[in-house]
C-alpha positions as a Python dict, from the first residue, in 0.01 Angstrom:
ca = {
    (1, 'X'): (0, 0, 0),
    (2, 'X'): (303, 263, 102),
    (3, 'X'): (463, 182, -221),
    (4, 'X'): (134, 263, -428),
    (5, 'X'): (157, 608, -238),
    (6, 'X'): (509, 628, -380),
    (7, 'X'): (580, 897, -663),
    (8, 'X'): (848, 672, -806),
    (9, 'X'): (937, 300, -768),
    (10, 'X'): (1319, 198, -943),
    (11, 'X'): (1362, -195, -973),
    (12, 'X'): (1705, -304, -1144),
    (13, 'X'): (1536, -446, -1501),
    (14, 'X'): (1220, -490, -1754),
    (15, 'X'): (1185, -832, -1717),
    (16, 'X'): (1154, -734, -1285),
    (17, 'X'): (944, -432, -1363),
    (18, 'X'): (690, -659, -1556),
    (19, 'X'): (695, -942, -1284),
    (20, 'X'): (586, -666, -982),
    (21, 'X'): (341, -491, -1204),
    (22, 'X'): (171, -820, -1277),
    (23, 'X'): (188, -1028, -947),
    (24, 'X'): (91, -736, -733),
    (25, 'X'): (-194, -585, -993),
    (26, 'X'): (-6, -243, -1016),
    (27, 'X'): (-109, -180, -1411),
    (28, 'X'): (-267, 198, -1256),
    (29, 'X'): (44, 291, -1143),
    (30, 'X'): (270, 138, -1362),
    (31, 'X'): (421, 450, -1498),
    (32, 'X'): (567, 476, -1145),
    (33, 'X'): (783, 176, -1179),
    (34, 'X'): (1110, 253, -1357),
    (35, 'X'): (1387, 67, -1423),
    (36, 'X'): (1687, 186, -1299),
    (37, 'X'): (1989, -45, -1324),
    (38, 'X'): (2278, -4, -1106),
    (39, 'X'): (2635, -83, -1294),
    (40, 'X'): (2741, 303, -1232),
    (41, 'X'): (2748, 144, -854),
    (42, 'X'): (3132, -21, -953),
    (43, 'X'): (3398, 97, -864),
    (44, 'X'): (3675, -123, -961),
    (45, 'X'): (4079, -8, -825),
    (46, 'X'): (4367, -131, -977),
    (47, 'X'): (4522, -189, -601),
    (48, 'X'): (4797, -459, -580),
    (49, 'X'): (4617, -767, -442),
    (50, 'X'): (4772, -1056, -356),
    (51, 'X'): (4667, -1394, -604),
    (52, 'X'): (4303, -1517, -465),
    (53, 'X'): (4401, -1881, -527),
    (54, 'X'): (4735, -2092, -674),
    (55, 'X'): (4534, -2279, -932),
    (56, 'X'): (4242, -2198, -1197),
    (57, 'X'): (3911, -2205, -1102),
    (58, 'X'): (3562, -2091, -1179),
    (59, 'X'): (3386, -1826, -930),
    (60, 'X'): (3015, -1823, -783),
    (61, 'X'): (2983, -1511, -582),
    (62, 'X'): (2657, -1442, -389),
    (63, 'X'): (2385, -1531, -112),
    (64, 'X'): (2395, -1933, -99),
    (65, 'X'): (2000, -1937, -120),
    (66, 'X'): (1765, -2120, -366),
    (67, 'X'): (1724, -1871, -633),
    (68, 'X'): (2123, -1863, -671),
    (69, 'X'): (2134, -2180, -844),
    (70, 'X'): (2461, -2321, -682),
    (71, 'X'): (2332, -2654, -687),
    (72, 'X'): (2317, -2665, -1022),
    (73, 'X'): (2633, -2540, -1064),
    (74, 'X'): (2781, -2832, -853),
    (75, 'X'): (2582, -3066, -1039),
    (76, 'X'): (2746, -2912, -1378),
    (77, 'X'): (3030, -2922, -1231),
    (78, 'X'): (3036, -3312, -1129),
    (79, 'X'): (3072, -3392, -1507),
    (80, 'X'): (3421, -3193, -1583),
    (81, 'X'): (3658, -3442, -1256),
    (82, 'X'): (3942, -3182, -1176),
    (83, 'X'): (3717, -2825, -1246),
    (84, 'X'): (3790, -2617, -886),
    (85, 'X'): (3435, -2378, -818),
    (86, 'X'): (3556, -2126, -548),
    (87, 'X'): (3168, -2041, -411),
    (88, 'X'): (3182, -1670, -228),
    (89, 'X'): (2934, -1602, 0),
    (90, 'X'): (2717, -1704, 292),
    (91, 'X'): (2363, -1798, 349),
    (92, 'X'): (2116, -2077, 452),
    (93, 'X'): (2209, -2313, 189),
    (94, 'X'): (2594, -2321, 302),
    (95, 'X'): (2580, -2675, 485),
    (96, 'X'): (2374, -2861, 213),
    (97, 'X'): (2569, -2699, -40),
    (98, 'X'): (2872, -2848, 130),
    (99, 'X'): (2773, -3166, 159),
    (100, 'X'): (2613, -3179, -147),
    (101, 'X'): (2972, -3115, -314),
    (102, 'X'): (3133, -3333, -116),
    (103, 'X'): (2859, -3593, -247),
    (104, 'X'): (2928, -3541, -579),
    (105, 'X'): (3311, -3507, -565),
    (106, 'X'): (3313, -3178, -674),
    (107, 'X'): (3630, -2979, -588),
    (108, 'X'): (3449, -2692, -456),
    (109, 'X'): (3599, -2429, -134),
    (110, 'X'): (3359, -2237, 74),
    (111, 'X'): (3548, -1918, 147),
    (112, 'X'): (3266, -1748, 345),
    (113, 'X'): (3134, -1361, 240),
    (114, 'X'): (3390, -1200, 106),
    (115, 'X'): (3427, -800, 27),
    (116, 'X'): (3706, -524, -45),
    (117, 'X'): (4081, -657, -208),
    (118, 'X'): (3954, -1044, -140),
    (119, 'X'): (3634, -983, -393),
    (120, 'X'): (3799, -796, -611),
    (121, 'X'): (4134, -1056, -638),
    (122, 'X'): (3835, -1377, -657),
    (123, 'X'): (3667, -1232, -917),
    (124, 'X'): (4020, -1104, -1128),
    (125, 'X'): (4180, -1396, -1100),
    (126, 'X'): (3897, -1647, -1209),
    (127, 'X'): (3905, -1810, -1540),
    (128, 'X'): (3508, -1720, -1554),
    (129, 'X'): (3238, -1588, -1305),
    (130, 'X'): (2900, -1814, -1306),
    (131, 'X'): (2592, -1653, -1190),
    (132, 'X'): (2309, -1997, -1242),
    (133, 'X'): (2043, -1864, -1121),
    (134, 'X'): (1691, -1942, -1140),
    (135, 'X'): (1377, -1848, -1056),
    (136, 'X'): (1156, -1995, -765),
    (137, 'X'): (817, -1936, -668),
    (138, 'X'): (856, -1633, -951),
    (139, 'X'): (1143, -1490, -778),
    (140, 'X'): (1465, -1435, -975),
    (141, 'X'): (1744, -1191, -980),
    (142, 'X'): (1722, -860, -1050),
    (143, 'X'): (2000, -751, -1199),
    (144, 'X'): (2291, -876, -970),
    (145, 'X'): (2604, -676, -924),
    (146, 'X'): (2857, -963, -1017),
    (147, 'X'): (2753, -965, -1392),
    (148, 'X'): (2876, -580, -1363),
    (149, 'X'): (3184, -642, -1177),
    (150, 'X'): (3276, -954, -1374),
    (151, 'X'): (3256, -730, -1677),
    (152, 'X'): (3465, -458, -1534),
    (153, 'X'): (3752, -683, -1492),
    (154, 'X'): (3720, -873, -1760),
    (155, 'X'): (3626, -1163, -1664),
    (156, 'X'): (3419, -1453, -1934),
    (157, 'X'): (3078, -1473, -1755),
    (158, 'X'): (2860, -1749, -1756),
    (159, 'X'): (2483, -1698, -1631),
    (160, 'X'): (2147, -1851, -1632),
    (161, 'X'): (1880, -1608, -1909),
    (162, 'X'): (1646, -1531, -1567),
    (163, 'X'): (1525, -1175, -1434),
    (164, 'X'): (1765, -911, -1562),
    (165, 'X'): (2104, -1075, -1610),
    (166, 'X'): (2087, -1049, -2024),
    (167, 'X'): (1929, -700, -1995),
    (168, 'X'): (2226, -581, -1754),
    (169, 'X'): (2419, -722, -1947),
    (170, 'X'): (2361, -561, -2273),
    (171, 'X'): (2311, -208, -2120),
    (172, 'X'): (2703, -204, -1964),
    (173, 'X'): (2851, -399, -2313),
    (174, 'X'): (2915, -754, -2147),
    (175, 'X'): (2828, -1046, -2297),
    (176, 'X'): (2799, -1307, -2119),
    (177, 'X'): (2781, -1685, -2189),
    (178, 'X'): (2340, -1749, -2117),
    (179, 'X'): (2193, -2093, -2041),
    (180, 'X'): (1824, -2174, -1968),
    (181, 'X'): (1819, -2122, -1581),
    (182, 'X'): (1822, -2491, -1403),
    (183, 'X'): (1975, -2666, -1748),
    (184, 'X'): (2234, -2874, -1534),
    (185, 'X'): (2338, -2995, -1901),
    (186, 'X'): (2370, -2709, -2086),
    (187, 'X'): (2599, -2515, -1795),
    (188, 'X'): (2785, -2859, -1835),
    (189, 'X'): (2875, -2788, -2151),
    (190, 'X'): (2996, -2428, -2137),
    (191, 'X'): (3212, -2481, -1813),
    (192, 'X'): (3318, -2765, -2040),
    (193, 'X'): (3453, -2519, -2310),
    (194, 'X'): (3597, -2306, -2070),
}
């Protein structure tokens, strides 16, 4: 109701603008939903940080909940024996994601929520940043923050075609390797060609 009130409401893509309008029957004030996304938020330095990790791997950075899509990842991951997924972040998920790598003899490390020189040295030193998400009960990402910091340094991305990843995406000039969000196979066979 306080948000109906509002003069302006900014979500971070189309595809997220459409979803609200629709689920919560806001079509008379849809002109007061814009999209706003937020890649002018990075700020990437060119500090001296030490090497994140002393062999390749692949990087999953975010909230270790459902709509992530780590699980998938792991299970794309099972099929390539040897691939290391450095997963960055905390959440609910952590444990069973743990043992659900460990299940599946995935060489994966847990390194907890990470921020600052850490992030930044993770996500420079990857040989490709994965974003799988998905969506769950109609919830997906937005537009998250990793696409646009992957992109600023460089780095291949691989992501899941859910919310506003390919939108973000093409608005800051990335482009980014898209699967069908929850296609274990299909991520299989781009970390595969990594």
């Amino acid at each position: 109701k306080r948000l109906a009130r509002a003069s302006v409401i900014h979500v971070p893509s189309t595809r997220k603008r459409d979803a609200i309008i629709e689920a919560l029957g806001w079509h008379h004030i849809a002109h007061k939903v814009r999209v706003e996304q937020m890649s002018h938020a990075i700020a990437m330095g060119e500090e001296r940080c030490p090497r994140a990790l002393e062999r390749e791997y692949i990087l999953f950075l975010g909230r270790l909940i459902d709509q992530k899509g780590v699980n998938v990842l792991l299970e794309a991951a099972s099929e390539h024996p040897g691939l290391c997924v450095v997963i960055a972040g905390d959440g609910p998920l952590r444990a069973s994601l743990e043992r659900r790598a460990e299940q599946l003899r995935v060489d994966a490390r847990f390194v907890g929520w990470v921020q600052g020189a850490t992030k930044r040295a993770l996500i420079r030193d990857a040989d490709a940043v994965v974003v799988p998400s998905r969506a769950i009960r109609g919830l997906s990402e937005g537009a998250p923050l990793v696409v646009a910091e992957a992109h600023a340094m460089g780095r291949p991305i691989v992501a899941s075609d859910v919310g506003g990843i390919a939108e973000l995406a093409a608005a800051i000039g990335a482009q980014p390797q898209l699967v069908p969000p929850d296609d274990r196979a299909a991520l299989a066979r781009v970390l595969g060609r990594l």
